[in-house]
Structure formats: structure tokens, C-alpha cells
mmCIF file of C-alpha atoms in Angstrom:
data_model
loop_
_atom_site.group_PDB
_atom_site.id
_atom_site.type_symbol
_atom_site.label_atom_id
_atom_site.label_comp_id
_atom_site.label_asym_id
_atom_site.label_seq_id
_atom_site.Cartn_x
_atom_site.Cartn_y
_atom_site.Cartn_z
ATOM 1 C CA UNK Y 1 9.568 80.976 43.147
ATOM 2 C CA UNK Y 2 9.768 77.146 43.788
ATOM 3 C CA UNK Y 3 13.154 76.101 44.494
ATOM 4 C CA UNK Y 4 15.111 73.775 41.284
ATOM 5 C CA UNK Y 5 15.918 70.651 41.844
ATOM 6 C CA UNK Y 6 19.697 70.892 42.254
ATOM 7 C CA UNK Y 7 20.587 68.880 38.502
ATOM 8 C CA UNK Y 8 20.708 69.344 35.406
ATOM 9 C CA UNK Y 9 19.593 66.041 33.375
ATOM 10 C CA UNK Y 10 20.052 64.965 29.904
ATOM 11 C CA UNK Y 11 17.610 62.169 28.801
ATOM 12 C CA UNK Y 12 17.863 58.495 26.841
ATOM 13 C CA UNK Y 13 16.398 59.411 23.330
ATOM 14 C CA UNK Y 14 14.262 61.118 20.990
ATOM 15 C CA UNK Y 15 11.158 61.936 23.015
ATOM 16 C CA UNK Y 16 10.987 61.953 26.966
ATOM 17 C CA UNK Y 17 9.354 58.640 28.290
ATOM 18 C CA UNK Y 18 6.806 58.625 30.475
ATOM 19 C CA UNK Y 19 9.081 57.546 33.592
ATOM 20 C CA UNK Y 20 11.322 60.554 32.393
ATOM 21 C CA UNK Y 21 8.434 62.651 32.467
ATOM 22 C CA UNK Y 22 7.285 61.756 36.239
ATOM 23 C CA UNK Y 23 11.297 62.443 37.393
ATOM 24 C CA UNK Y 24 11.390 65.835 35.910
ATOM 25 C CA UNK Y 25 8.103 66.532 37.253
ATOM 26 C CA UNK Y 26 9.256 65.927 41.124
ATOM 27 C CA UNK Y 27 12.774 67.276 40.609
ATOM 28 C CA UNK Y 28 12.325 70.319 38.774
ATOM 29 C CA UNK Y 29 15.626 70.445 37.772
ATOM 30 C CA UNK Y 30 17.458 73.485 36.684
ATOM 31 C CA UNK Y 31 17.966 72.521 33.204
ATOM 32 C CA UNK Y 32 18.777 69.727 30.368
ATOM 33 C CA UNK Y 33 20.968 68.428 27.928
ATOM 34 C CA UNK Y 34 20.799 67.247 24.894
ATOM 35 C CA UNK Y 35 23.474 64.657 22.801
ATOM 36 C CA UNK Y 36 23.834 63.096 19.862
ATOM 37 C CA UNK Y 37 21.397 60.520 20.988
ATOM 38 C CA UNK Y 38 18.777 63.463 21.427
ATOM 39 C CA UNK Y 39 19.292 64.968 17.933
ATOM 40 C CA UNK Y 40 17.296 63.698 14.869
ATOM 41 C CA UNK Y 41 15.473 66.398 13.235
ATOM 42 C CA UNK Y 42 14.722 70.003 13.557
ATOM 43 C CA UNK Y 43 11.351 69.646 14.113
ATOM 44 C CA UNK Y 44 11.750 66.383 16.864
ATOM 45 C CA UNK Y 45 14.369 68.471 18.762
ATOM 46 C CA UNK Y 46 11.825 71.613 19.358
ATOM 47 C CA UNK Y 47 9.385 68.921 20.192
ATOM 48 C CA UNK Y 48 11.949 67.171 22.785
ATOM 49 C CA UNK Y 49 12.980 70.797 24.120
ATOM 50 C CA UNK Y 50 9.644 72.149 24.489
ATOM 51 C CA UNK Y 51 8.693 68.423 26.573
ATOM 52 C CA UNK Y 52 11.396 69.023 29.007
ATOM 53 C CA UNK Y 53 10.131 72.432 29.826
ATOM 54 C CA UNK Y 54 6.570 70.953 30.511
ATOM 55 C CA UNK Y 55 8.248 68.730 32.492
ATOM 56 C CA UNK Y 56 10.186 70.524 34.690
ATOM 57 C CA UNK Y 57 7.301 73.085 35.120
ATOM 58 C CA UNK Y 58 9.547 76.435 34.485
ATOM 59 C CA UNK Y 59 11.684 77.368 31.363
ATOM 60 C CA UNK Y 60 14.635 75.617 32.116
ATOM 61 C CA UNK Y 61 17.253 76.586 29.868
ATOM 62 C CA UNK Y 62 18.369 73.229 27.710
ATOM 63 C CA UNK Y 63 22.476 72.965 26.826
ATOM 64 C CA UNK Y 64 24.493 71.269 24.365
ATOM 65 C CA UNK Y 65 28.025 71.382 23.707
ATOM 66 C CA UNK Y 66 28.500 73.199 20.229
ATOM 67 C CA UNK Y 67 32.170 73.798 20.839
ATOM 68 C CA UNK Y 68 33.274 73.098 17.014
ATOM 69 C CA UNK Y 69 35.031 70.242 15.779
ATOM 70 C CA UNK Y 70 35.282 67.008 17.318
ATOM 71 C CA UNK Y 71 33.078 68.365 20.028
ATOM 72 C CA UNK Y 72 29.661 69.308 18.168
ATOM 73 C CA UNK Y 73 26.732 67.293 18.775
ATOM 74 C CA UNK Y 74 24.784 68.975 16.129
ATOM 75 C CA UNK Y 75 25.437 67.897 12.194
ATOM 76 C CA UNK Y 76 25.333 68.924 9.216
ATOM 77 C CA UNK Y 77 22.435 69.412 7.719
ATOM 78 C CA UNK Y 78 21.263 70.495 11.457
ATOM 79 C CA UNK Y 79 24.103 73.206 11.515
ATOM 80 C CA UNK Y 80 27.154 74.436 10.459
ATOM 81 C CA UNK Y 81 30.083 72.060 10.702
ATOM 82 C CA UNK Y 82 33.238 74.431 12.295
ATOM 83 C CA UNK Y 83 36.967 73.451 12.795
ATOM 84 C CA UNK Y 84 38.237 72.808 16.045
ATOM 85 C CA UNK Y 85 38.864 75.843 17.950
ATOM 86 C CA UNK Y 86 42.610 75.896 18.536
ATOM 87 C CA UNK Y 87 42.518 75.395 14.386
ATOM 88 C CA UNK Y 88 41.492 79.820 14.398
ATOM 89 C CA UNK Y 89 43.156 81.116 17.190
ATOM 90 C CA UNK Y 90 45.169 82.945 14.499
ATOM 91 C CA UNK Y 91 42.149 84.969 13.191
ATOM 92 C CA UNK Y 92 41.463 86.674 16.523
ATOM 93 C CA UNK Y 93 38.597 87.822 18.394
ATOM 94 C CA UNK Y 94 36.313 88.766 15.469
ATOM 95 C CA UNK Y 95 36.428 85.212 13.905
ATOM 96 C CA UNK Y 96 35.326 83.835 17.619
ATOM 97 C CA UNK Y 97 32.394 85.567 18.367
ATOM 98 C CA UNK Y 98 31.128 84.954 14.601
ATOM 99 C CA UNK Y 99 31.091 81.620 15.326
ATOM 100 C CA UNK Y 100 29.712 82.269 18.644
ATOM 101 C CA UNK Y 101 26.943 83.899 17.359
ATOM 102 C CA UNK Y 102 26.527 82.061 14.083
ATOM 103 C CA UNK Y 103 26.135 78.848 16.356
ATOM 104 C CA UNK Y 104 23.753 80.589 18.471
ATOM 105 C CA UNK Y 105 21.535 81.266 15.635
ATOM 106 C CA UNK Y 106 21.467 77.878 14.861
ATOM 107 C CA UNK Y 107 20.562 76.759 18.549
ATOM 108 C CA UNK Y 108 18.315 79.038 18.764
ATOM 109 C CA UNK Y 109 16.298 77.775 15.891
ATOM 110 C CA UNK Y 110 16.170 74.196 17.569
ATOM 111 C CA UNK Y 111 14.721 75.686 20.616
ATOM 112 C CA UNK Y 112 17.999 75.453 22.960
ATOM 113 C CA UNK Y 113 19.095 77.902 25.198
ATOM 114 C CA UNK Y 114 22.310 77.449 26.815
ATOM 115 C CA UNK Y 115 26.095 76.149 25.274
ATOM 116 C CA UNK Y 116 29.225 75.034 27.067
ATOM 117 C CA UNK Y 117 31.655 77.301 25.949
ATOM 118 C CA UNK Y 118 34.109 79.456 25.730
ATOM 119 C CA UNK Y 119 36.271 76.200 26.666
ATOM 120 C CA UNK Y 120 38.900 78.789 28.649
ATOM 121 C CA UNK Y 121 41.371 76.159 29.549
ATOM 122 C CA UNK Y 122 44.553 77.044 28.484
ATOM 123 C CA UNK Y 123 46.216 74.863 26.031
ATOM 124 C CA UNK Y 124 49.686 73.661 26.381
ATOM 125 C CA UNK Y 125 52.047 70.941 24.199
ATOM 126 C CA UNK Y 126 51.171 68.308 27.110
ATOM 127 C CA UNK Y 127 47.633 68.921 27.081
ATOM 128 C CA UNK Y 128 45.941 66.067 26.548
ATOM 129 C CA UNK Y 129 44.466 65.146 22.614
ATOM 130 C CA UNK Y 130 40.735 65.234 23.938
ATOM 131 C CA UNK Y 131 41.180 68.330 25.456
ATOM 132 C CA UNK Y 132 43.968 70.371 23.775
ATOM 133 C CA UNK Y 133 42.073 71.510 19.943
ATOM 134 C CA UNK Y 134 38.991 72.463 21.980
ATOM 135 C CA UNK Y 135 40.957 75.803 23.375
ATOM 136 C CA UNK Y 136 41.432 78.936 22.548
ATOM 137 C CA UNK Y 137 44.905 79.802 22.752
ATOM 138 C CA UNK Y 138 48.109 78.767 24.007
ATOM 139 C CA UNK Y 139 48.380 81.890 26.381
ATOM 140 C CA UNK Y 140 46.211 83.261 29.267
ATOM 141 C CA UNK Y 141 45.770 87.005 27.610
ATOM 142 C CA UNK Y 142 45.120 85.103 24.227
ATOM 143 C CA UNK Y 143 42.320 82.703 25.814
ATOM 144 C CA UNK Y 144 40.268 85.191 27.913
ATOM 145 C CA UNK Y 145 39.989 87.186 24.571
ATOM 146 C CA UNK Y 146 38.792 84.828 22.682
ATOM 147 C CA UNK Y 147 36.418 83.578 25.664
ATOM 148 C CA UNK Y 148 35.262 86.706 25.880
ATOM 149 C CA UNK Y 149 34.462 87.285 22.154
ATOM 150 C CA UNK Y 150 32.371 83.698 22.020
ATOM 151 C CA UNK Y 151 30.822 84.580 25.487
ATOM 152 C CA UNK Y 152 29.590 88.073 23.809
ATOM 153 C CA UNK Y 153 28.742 86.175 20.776
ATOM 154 C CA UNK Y 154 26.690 84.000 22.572
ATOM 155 C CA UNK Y 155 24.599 86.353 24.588
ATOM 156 C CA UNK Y 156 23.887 88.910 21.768
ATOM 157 C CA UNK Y 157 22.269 85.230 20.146
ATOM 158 C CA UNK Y 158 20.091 84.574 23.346
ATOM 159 C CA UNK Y 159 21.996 81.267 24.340
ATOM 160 C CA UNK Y 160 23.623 81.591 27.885
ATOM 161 C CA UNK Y 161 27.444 80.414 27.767
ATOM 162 C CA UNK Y 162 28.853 78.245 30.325
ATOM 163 C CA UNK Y 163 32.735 78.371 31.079
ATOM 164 C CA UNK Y 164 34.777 75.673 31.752
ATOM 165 C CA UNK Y 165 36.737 73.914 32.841
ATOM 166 C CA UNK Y 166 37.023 75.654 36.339
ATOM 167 C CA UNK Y 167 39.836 76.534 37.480
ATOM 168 C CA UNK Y 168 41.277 75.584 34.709
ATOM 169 C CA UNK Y 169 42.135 72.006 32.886
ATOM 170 C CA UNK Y 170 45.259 72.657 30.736
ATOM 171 C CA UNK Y 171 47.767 71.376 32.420
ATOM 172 C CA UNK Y 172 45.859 67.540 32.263
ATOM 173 C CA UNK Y 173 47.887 64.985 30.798
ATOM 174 C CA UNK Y 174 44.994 62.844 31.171
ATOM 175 C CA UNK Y 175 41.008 61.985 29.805
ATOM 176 C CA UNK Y 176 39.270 62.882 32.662
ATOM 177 C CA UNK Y 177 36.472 61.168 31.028
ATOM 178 C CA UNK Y 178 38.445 57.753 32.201
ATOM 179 C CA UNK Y 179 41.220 59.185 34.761
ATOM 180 C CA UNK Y 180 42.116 61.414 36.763
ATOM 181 C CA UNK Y 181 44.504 63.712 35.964
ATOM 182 C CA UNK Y 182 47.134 65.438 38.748
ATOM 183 C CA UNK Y 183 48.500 68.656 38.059
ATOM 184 C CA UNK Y 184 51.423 69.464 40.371
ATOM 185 C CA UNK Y 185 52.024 73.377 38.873
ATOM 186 C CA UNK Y 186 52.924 75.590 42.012
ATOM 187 C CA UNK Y 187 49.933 77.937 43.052
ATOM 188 C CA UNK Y 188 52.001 81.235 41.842
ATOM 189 C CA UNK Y 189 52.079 79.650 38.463
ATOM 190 C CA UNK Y 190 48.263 78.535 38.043
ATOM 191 C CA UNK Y 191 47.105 82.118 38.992
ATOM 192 C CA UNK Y 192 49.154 83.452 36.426
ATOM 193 C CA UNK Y 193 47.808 81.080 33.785
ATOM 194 C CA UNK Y 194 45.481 78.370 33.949
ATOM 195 C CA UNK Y 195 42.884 80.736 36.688
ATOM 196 C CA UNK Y 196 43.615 83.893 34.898
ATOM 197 C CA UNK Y 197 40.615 83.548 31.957
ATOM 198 C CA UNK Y 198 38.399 82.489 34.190
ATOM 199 C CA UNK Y 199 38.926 85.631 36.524
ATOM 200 C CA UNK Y 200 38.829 87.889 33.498
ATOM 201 C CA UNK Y 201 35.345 86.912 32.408
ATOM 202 C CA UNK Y 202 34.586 85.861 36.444
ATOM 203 C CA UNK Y 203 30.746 88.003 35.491
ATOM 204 C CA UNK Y 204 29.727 85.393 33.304
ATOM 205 C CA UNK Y 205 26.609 83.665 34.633
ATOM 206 C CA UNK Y 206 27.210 80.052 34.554
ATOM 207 C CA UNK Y 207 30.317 78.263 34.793
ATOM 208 C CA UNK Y 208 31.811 74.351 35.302
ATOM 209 C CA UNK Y 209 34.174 72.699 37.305
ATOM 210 C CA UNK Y 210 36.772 70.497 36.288
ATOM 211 C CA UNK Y 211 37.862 66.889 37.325
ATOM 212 C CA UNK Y 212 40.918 67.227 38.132
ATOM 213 C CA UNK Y 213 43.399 67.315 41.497
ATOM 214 C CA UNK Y 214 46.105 70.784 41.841
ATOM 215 C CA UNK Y 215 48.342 68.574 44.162
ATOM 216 C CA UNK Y 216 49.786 71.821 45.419
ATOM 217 C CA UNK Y 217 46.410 72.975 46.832
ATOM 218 C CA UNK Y 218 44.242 70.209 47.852
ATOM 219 C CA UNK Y 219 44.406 66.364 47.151
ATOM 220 C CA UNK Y 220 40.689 66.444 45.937
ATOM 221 C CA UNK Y 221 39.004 66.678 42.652
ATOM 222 C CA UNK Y 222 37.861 70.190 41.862
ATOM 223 C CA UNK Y 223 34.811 69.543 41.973
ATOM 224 C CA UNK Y 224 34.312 67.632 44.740
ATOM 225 C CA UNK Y 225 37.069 70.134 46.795
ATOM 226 C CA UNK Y 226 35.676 72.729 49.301
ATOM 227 C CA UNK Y 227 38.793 74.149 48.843
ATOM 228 C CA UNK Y 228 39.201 74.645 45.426
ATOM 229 C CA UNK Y 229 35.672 76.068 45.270
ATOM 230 C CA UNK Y 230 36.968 78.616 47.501
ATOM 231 C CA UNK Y 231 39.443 79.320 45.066
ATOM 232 C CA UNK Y 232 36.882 79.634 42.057
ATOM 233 C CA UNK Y 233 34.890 81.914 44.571
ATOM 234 C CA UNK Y 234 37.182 84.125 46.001
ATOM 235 C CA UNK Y 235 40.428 83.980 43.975
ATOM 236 C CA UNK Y 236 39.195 84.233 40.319
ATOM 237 C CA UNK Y 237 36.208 85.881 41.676
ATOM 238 C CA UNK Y 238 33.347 84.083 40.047
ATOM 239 C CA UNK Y 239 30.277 84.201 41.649
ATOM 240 C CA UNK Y 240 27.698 83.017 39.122
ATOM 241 C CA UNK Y 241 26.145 79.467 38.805
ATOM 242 C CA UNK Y 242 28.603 76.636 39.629
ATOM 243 C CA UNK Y 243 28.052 73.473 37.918
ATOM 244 C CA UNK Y 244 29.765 70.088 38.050
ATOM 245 C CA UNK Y 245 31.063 68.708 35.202
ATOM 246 C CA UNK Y 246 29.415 65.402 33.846
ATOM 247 C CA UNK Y 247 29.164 63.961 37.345
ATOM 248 C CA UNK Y 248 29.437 59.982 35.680
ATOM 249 C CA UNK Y 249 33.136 60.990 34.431
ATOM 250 C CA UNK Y 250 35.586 58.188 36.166
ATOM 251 C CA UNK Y 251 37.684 60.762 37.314
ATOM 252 C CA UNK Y 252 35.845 60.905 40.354
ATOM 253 C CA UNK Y 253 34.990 57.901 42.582
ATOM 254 C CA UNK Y 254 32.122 56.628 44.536
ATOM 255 C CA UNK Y 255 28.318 56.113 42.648
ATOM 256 C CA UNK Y 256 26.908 59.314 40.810
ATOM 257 C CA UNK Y 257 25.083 60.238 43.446
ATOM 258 C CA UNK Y 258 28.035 59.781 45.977
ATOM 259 C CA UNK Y 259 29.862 62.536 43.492
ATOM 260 C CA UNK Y 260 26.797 64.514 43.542
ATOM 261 C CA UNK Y 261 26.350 65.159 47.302
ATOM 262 C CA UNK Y 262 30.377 65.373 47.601
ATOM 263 C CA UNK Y 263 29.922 68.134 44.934
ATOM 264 C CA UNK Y 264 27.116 69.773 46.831
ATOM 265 C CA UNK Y 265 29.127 69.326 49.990
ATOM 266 C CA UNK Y 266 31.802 71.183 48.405
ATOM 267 C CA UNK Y 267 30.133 73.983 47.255
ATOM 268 C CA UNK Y 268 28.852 73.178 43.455
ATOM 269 C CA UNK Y 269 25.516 74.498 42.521
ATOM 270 C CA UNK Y 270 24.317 71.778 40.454
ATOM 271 C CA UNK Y 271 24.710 68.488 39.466
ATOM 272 C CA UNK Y 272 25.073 67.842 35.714
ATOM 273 C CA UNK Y 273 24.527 64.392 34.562
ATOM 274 C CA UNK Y 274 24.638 63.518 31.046
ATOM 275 C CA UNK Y 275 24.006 59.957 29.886
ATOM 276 C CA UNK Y 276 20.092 60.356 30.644
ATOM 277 C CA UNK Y 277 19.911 56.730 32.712
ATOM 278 C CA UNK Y 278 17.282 57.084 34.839
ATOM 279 C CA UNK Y 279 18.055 55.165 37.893
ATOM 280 C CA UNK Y 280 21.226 57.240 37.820
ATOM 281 C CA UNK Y 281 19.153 60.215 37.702
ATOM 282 C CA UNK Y 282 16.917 58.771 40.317
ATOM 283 C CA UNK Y 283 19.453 58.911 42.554
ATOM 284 C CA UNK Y 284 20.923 62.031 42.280
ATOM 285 C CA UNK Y 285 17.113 63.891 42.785
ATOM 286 C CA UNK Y 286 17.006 61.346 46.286
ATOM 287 C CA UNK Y 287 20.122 62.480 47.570
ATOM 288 C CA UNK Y 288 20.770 65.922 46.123
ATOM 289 C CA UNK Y 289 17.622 67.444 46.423
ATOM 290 C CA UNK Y 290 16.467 70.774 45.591
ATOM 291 C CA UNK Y 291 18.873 73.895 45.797
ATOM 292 C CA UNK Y 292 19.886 75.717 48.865
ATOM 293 C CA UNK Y 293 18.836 79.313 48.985
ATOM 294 C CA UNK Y 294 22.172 80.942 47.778
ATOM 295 C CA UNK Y 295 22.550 78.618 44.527
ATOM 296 C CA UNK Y 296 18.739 79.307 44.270
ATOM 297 C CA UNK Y 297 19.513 83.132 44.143
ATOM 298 C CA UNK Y 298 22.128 81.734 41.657
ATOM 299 C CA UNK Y 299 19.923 79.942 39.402
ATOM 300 C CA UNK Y 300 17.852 83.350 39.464
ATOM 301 C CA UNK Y 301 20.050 85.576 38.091
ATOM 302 C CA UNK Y 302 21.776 83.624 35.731
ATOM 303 C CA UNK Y 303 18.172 82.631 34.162
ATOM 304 C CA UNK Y 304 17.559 86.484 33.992
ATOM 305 C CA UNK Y 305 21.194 87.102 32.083
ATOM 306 C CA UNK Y 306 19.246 85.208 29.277
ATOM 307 C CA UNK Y 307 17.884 87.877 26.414
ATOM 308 C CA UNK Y 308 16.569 87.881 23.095
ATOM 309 C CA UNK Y 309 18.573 87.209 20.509
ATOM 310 C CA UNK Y 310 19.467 90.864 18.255
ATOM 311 C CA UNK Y 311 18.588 91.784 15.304
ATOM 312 C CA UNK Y 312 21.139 90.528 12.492
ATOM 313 C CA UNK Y 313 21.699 89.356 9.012
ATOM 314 C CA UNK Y 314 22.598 85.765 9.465
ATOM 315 C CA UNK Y 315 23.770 85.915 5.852
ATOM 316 C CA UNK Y 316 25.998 88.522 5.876
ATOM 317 C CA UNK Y 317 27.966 86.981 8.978
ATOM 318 C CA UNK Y 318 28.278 83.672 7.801
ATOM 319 C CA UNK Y 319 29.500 85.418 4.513
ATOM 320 C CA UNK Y 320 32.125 87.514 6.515
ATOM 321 C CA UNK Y 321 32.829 84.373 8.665
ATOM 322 C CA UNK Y 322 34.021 82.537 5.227
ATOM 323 C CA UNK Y 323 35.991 85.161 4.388
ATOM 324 C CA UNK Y 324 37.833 85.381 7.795
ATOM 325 C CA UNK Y 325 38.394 81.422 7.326
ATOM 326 C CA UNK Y 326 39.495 81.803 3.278
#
């Protein structure tokens, strides 16, 4: 198999141009994403999925975020409209993979593959507002359930999850869209908490990296951190696809594709750029390249965790789901 181009890419609009078209071609990039920009109608989002595969020239699996609340780039009448997460940690596990697997249905439909969730960052009362109603709990043991319930949820829908924010991104006080947050929690405590979810679902296939600096363990970014890669690898455990989080974030410094070789330096997989500007883009494929031969093996497996969807009665789980949520 061709090696992937080490990125994943998101695009500018409705339909791929034809400059789009000749960059996914060379690249070959792992996979896409798709925002609110990308999102129109069912039938121009199968359309726009099915392009980027010809594209790339393999199935790449194509992500969203479908977290739930604030953070759902498909709409109503496109899909169901849910409540932030943190709003049912009370119902428990059963409520989390319904909506898992509810909101893989409706992906599903659209022709996309892959969501980033669970969200297994454990919330706290100084997480920050963008952040904090996206988790799962307030508690490690609480979170991993849950994570584990919308990973399941997920996969038994044929949509690969993606955890995040590795190593974990509750303790931000900050938007790491704009800053970048310090956490300055001693490494006793963050192995008892914040890495703890991630190393009880550590077989999941695909995970993220956070944008943010554990001042007790290394003054660098996550994701830009050899050493806190280490830590993902060998202390939580996980060994599945590492990918960046949205590598134009202003939590890190330098150009994109500065981030994305100091990523790759450190030990990230891929590359996942979101605001589909091409030159940006550009540069990434020119100085990130293709994968090495581990992340390749990687990219392998976590393409073969993908399955098709079971057998259910949509009805009858959205039916129980209401009742859960009465």
C-alpha cells in the first residue's frame, strides 16, 4: 500500500475545486474534514465526501465533530440537535452511547466516517466555558465510562471515534483556540485524573493531542512535545493513530507548517488542519510529507477498526433516547 500523506485536510466549500482536487491528488492524505462551511444538503455532502475519496485515491475516512451542543456542525433538519454533553452526565452510560450511535446513524447516512469524540477531558469548575459542557463528567471513573459508552456507540454505527484531548485538557483555564493555556498540576495528580480516561480506553484507534503546556513535565505544547508524546505512548499506553489537534490553533507558534513538522518531530502521526486554505495546506504536504513507516502501520490498522454499521431499529432508540432525556 502507498504510503498517506501525513494530514488530514478539511476544504473551503461546498464542492472541492479543481486546485483542491490536484493537492489531494499528490498528498494522499489520510483523511478529511468537513465544517459548517462544508454542510448544505444531504445529497451535496455525499457528493463532497465521495469527491474527496476520488481525490485522495483510497477511502479515506472523512470526520466531523458531532460532539452535541454548541459543538455540532450538522443542523437540524440534517440531524438531531443534542444538549451539550456535561448537560446528561446524570443519565449514565446508556444515554451516551444512544447518542453515540444515534449520531452515527445520522453520519453515516451523509457518507462520513469518522467523529471526534468521546471528548475525555475531565471537566473541572475552572475549566474553561469553550471547553468545560463538551465533557463527560466531573471525575476520571465517571469520564472513561461515558467515553467508553460513546466510543462503543460509535463503532457498532461504523464511524471510527477519535479521543481527545490527549493527555488530557481539563485543567485549561484558557481557549486554546487563541492562547495557550499552562497547567501547573503535579505529575502524581494528572495520572490520577486528567491521563486516567485516556489510559482506560488507550485501544481505541485514533486519538488527538491537545494544545496545551503541563509545566511540571515539559515547557512545550503537547503536541509539539517529544516528551509528552512519550507520555501518551508509554504512560497511558495508547498506541493507535496520533493526531494533532487543528494545527492553525494560536496556541502554538511559528506558520502551520512550522507546527506541523514540530508535531511530526515530536512524534504526532498526522497533521490535522481545518480551515481548508489551500496555501496553508500547500505547505503542510511540502514540508510534512508522506507518513513514516510506523504511523503508516498506524494508519493501517486504525482504517481496518472501521466496520459496518449493525443491524438496529433507529426508531426504537431514538424513542428510548427521549425517554432517558424526559
Amino acid at each position: 500500500m502507498s504510503r498517506f500523506g501525513a494530514a488530514i485536510f478539511g476544504c473551503a466549500g461546498l464542492r472541492l475545486s479543481a486546485e483542491e482536487k490536484a493537492l489531494f491528488a499528490q498528498a494522499r492524505p489520510f483523511g478529511f474534514i468537513l465544517f459548517a462551511r462544508n454542510l448544505d444538503t444531504a445529497d451535496q455532502i455525499r457528493a463532497l465526501c465521495d469527491e474527496m475519496r476520488m481525490a485522495a485515491g483510497h477511502d479515506a475516512p472523512v470526520f466531523i465533530d458531532q460532539e452535541g451542543g454548541r459543538v455540532q456542525r450538522l443542523r437540524a433538519p440534517l440531524a438531531r440537535e443534542f444538549r451539550p454533553p456535561l448537560e446528561d452526565a446524570a443519565l449514565g452510560a446508556r444515554a451516551f452511547w444512544l447518542r453515540a450511535r444515534l449520531i452515527a446513524y445520522e453520519l453515516r447516512a451523509l457518507g462520513i466516517d469518522g467523529n471526534c469524540i468521546p471528548t475525555l477531558d475531565v471537566a473541572r469548575d475552572q475549566t474553561h466555558a469553550i471547553l468545560r459542557n463538551r465533557c463527560y463528567g466531573t471525575d476520571a471513573a465517571t469520564v472513561a465510562l461515558h467515553g467508553r459508552a460513546v466510543a462503543d456507540g460509535l463503532m457498532a454505527g461504523g464511524v471510527l471515534p477519535v479521543m481527545k484531548h490527549m493527555p488530557g485538557h481539563g485543567l485549561g483555564t484558557l481557549d486554546s483556540h487563541k492562547d495557550l493555556p499552562r497547567v501547573n498540576a503535579a505529575p502524581d495528580a494528572l495520572e490520577a485524573v486528567d491521563f486516567a480516561p485516556f489510559k482506560a480506553l488507550n485501544d481505541l484507534p485514533l486519538g488527538m493531542s491537545a494544545h496545551l503546556v503541563f509545566e511540571a513535565i515539559d515547557p512545550r505544547p503537547a503536541t509539539v512535545s517529544p516528551v509528552m508524546v512519550d507520555v501518551i505512548r508509554k504512560l497511558i499506553g495508547f498506541d493507535g493513530l496520533l493526531m494533532t489537534d487543528d494545527i492553525s490553533m494560536e496556541a502554538l507558534s511559528g506558520s502551520v507548517a512550522e507546527r506541523g513538522v514540530a508535531a511530526r518531530a515530536a512524534g504526532c502521526d498526522l497533521v490535522l488542519h481545518c480551515n481548508g486554505d489551500l496555501a496553508e495546506m500547500q505547505s503542510i504536504w511540502a514540508d510534512c510529507g508522506t507518513m513514516d513507516g510506523a504511523a503508516q502501520t498506524r494508519a493501517e490498522a486504525a482504517l481496518a477498526a472501521r466496520q459496518a454499521p449493525d443491524d438496529i431499529d433507529i426508531a426504537a432508540l431514538n424513542a428510548e433516547f427521549d425517554r432517558l432525556i424526559a
